[in-house]
PDB file of C-alpha atoms in Angstrom:
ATOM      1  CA  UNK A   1     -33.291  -6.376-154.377  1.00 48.00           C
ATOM      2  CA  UNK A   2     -33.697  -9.036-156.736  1.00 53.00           C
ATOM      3  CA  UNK A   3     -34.754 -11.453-154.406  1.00 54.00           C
ATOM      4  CA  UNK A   4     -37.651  -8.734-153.047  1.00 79.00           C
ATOM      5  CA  UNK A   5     -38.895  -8.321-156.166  1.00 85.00           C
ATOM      6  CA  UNK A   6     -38.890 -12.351-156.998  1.00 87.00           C
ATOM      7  CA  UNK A   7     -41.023 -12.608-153.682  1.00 86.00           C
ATOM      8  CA  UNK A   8     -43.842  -9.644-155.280  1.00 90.00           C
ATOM      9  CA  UNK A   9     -43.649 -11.354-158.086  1.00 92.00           C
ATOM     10  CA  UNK A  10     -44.837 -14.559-157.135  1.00 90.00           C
ATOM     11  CA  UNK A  11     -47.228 -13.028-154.491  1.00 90.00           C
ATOM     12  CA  UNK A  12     -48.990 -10.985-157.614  1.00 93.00           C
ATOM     13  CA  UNK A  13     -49.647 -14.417-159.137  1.00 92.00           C
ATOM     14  CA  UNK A  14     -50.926 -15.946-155.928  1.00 90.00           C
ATOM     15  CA  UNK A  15     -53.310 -12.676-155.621  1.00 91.00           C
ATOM     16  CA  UNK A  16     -54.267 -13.155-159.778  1.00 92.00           C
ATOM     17  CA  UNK A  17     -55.487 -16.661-158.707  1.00 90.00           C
ATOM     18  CA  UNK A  18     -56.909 -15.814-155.008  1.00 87.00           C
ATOM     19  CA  UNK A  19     -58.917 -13.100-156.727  1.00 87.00           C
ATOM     20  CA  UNK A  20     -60.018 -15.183-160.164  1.00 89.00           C
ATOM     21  CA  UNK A  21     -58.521 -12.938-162.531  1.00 90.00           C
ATOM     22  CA  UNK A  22     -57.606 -14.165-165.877  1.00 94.00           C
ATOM     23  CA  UNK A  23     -54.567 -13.243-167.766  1.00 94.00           C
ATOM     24  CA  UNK A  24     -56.057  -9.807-169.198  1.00 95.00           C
ATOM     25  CA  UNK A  25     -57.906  -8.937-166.413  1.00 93.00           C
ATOM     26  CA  UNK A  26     -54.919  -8.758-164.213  1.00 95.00           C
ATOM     27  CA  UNK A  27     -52.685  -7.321-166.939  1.00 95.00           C
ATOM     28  CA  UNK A  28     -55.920  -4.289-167.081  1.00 95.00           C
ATOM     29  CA  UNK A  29     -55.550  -4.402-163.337  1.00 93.00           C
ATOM     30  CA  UNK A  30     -51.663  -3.794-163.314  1.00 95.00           C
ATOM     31  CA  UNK A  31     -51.989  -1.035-166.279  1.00 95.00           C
ATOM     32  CA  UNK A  32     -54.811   0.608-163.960  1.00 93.00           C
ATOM     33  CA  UNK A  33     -52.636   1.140-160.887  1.00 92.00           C
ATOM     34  CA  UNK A  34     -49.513   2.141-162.534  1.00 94.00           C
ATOM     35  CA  UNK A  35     -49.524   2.472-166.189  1.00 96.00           C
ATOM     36  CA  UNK A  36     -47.699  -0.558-166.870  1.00 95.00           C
ATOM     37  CA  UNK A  37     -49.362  -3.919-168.262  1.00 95.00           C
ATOM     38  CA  UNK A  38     -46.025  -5.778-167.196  1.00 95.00           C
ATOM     39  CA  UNK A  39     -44.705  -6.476-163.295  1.00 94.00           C
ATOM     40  CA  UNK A  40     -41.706  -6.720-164.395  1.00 94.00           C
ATOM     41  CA  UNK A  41     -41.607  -3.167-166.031  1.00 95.00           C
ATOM     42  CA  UNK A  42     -42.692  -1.881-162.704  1.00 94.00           C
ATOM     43  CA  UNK A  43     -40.847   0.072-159.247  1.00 92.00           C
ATOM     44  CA  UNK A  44     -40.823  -1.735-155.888  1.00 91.00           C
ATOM     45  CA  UNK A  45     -42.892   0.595-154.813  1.00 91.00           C
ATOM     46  CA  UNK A  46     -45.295  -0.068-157.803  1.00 93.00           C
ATOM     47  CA  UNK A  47     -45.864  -3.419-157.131  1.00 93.00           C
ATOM     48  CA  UNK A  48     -46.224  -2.353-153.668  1.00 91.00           C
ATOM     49  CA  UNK A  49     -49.145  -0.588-154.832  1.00 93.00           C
ATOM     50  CA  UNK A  50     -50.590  -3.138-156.708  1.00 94.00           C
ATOM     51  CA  UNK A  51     -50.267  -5.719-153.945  1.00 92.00           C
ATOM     52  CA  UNK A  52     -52.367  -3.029-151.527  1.00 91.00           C
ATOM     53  CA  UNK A  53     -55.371  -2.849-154.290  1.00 91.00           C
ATOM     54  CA  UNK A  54     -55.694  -6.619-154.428  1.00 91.00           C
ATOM     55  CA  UNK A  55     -55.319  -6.911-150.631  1.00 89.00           C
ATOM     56  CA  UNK A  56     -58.383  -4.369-150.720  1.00 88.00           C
ATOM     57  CA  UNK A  57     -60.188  -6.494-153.186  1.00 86.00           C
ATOM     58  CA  UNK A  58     -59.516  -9.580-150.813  1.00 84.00           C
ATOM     59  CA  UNK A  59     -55.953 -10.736-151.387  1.00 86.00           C
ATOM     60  CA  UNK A  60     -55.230 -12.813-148.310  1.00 83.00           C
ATOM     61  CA  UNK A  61     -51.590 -13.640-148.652  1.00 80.00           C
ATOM     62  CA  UNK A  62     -50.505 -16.820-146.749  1.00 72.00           C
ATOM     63  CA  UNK A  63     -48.444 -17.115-143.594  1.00 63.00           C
ATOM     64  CA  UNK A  64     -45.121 -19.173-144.179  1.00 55.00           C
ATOM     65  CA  UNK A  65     -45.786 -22.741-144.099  1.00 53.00           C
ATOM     66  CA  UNK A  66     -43.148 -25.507-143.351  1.00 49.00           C
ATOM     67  CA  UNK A  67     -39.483 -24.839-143.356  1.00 44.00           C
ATOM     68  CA  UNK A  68     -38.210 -22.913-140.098  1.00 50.00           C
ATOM     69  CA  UNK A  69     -41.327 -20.884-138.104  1.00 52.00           C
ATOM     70  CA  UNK A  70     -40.712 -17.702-138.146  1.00 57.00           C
ATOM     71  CA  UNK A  71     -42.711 -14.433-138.607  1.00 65.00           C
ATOM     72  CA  UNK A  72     -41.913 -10.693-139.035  1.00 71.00           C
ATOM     73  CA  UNK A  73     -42.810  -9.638-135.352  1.00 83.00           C
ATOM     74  CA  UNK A  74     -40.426  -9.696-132.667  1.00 90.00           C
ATOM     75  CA  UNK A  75     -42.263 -10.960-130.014  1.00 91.00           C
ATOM     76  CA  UNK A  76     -43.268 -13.709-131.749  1.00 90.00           C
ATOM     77  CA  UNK A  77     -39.425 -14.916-132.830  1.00 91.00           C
ATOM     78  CA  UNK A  78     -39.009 -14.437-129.097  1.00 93.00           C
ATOM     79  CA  UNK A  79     -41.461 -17.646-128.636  1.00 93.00           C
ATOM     80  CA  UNK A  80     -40.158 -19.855-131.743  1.00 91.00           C
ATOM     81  CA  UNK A  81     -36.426 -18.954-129.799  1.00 92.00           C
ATOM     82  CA  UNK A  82     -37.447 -19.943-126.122  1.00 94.00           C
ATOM     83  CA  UNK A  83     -39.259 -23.409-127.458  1.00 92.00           C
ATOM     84  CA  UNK A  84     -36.247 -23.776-129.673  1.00 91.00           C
ATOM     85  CA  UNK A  85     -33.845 -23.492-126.143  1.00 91.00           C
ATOM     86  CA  UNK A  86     -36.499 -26.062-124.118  1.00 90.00           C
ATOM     87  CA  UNK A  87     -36.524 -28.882-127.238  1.00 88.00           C
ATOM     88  CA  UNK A  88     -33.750 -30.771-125.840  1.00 88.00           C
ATOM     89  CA  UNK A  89     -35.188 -30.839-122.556  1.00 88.00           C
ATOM     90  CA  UNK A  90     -39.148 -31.817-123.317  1.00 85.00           C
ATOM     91  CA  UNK A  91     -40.484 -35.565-124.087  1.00 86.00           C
ATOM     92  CA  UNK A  92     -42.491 -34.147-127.573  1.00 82.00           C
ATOM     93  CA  UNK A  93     -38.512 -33.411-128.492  1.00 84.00           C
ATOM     94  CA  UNK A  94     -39.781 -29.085-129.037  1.00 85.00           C
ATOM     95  CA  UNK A  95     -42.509 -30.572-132.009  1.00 87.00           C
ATOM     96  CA  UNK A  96     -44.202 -27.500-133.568  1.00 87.00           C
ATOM     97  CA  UNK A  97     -47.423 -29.097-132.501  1.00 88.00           C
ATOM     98  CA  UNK A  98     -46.573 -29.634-128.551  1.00 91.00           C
ATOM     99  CA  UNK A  99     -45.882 -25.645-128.932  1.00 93.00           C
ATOM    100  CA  UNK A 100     -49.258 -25.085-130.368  1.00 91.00           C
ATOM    101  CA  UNK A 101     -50.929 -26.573-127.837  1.00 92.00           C
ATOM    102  CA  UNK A 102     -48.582 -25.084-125.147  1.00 94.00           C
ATOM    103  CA  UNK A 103     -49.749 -21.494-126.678  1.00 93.00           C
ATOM    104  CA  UNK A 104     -53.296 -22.732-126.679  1.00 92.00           C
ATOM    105  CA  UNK A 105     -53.277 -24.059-123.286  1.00 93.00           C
ATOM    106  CA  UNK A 106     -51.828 -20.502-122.211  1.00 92.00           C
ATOM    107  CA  UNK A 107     -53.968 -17.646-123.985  1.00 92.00           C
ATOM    108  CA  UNK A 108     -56.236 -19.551-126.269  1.00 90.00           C
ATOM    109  CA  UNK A 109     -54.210 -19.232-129.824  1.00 87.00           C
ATOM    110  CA  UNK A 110     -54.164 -21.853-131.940  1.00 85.00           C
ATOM    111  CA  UNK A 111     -51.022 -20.633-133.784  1.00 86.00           C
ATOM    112  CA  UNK A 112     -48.023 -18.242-132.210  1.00 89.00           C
ATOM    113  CA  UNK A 113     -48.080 -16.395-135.686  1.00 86.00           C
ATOM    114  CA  UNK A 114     -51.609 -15.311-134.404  1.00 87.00           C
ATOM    115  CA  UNK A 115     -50.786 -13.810-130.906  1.00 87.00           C
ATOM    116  CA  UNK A 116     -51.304 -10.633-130.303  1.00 87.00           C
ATOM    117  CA  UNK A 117     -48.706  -8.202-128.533  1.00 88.00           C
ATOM    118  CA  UNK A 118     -49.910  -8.989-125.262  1.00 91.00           C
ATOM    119  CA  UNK A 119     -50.702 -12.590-125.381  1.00 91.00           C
ATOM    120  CA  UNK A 120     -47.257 -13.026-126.643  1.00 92.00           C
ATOM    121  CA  UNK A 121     -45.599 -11.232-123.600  1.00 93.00           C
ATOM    122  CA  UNK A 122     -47.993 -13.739-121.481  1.00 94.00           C
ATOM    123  CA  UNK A 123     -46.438 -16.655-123.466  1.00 94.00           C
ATOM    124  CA  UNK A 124     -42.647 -15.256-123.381  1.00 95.00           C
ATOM    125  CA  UNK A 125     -42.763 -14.936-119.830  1.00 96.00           C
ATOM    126  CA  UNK A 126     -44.273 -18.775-119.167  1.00 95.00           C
ATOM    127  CA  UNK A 127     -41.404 -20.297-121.210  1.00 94.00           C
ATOM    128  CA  UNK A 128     -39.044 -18.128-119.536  1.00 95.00           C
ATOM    129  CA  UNK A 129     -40.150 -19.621-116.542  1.00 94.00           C
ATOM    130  CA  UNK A 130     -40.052 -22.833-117.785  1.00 92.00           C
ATOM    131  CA  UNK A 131     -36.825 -22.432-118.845  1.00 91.00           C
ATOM    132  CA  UNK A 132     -35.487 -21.568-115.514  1.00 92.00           C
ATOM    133  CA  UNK A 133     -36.790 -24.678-114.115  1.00 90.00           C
ATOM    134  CA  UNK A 134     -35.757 -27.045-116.226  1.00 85.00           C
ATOM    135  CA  UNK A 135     -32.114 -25.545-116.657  1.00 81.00           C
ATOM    136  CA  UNK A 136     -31.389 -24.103-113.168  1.00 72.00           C
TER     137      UNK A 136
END
């Protein structure tokens, strides 16, 4: 839990800055939503809410950057997994930029985090393939 509320914390700051507030306009803004002028006097679910309001204000939080890919959908894992399994086997050695332009070169994404349900299947099912060649 503490490591949730670590992650809402930091995102509220990156939202104060996205959105140009200054210190006592975000404390109003916090105090507005729930009562409270402090995050850290606030619920999960409190900062929850707070997040929302500045997403409806414009709050565009960023996608992970660096580290291991990864993403919250499924389907998309599913993609980062197969191009993980072919690495060995390709001459770019499985760079995150060869599978960029693998994903491009198949449904037009620029980025796997972007595909949608369907161009993901589409995607899943070439590398699958893929796979099968190159490993028997």
């Amino acid at each position: 839990m503490a490591d949730n509320r670590k992650g809402l914390y930091a995102k509220l700051r990156i939202a104060q800055k996205q959105l140009g507030l200054d210190e006592d306009a975000y404390r109003d803004r916090l105090e507005r939503e729930t009562g409270k002028r402090s995050a850290k006097e606030m619920t999960v679910a409190e900062l929850d809410k707070v997040l929302t309001g500045f997403k409806r204000d414009g709050f565009r939080p960023a996608p992970p950057r660096g580290g291991k890919p990864g993403s919250a959908r499924p389907e998309v894992r599913k993609v980062f997994a197969l191009w993980k399994e072919l690495a060995p086997s390709l001459r770019s050695g499985g760079s995150r930029e060869s599978l960029r332009a693998f994903v491009k070169r198949m449904v037009g994404v620029d980025d796997p985090n972007f595909l949608s349900g369907a161009q993901a299947g589409v995607v899943i099912e070439a590398l699958k393939d893929w796979g099968r060649r190159v490993h028997g």
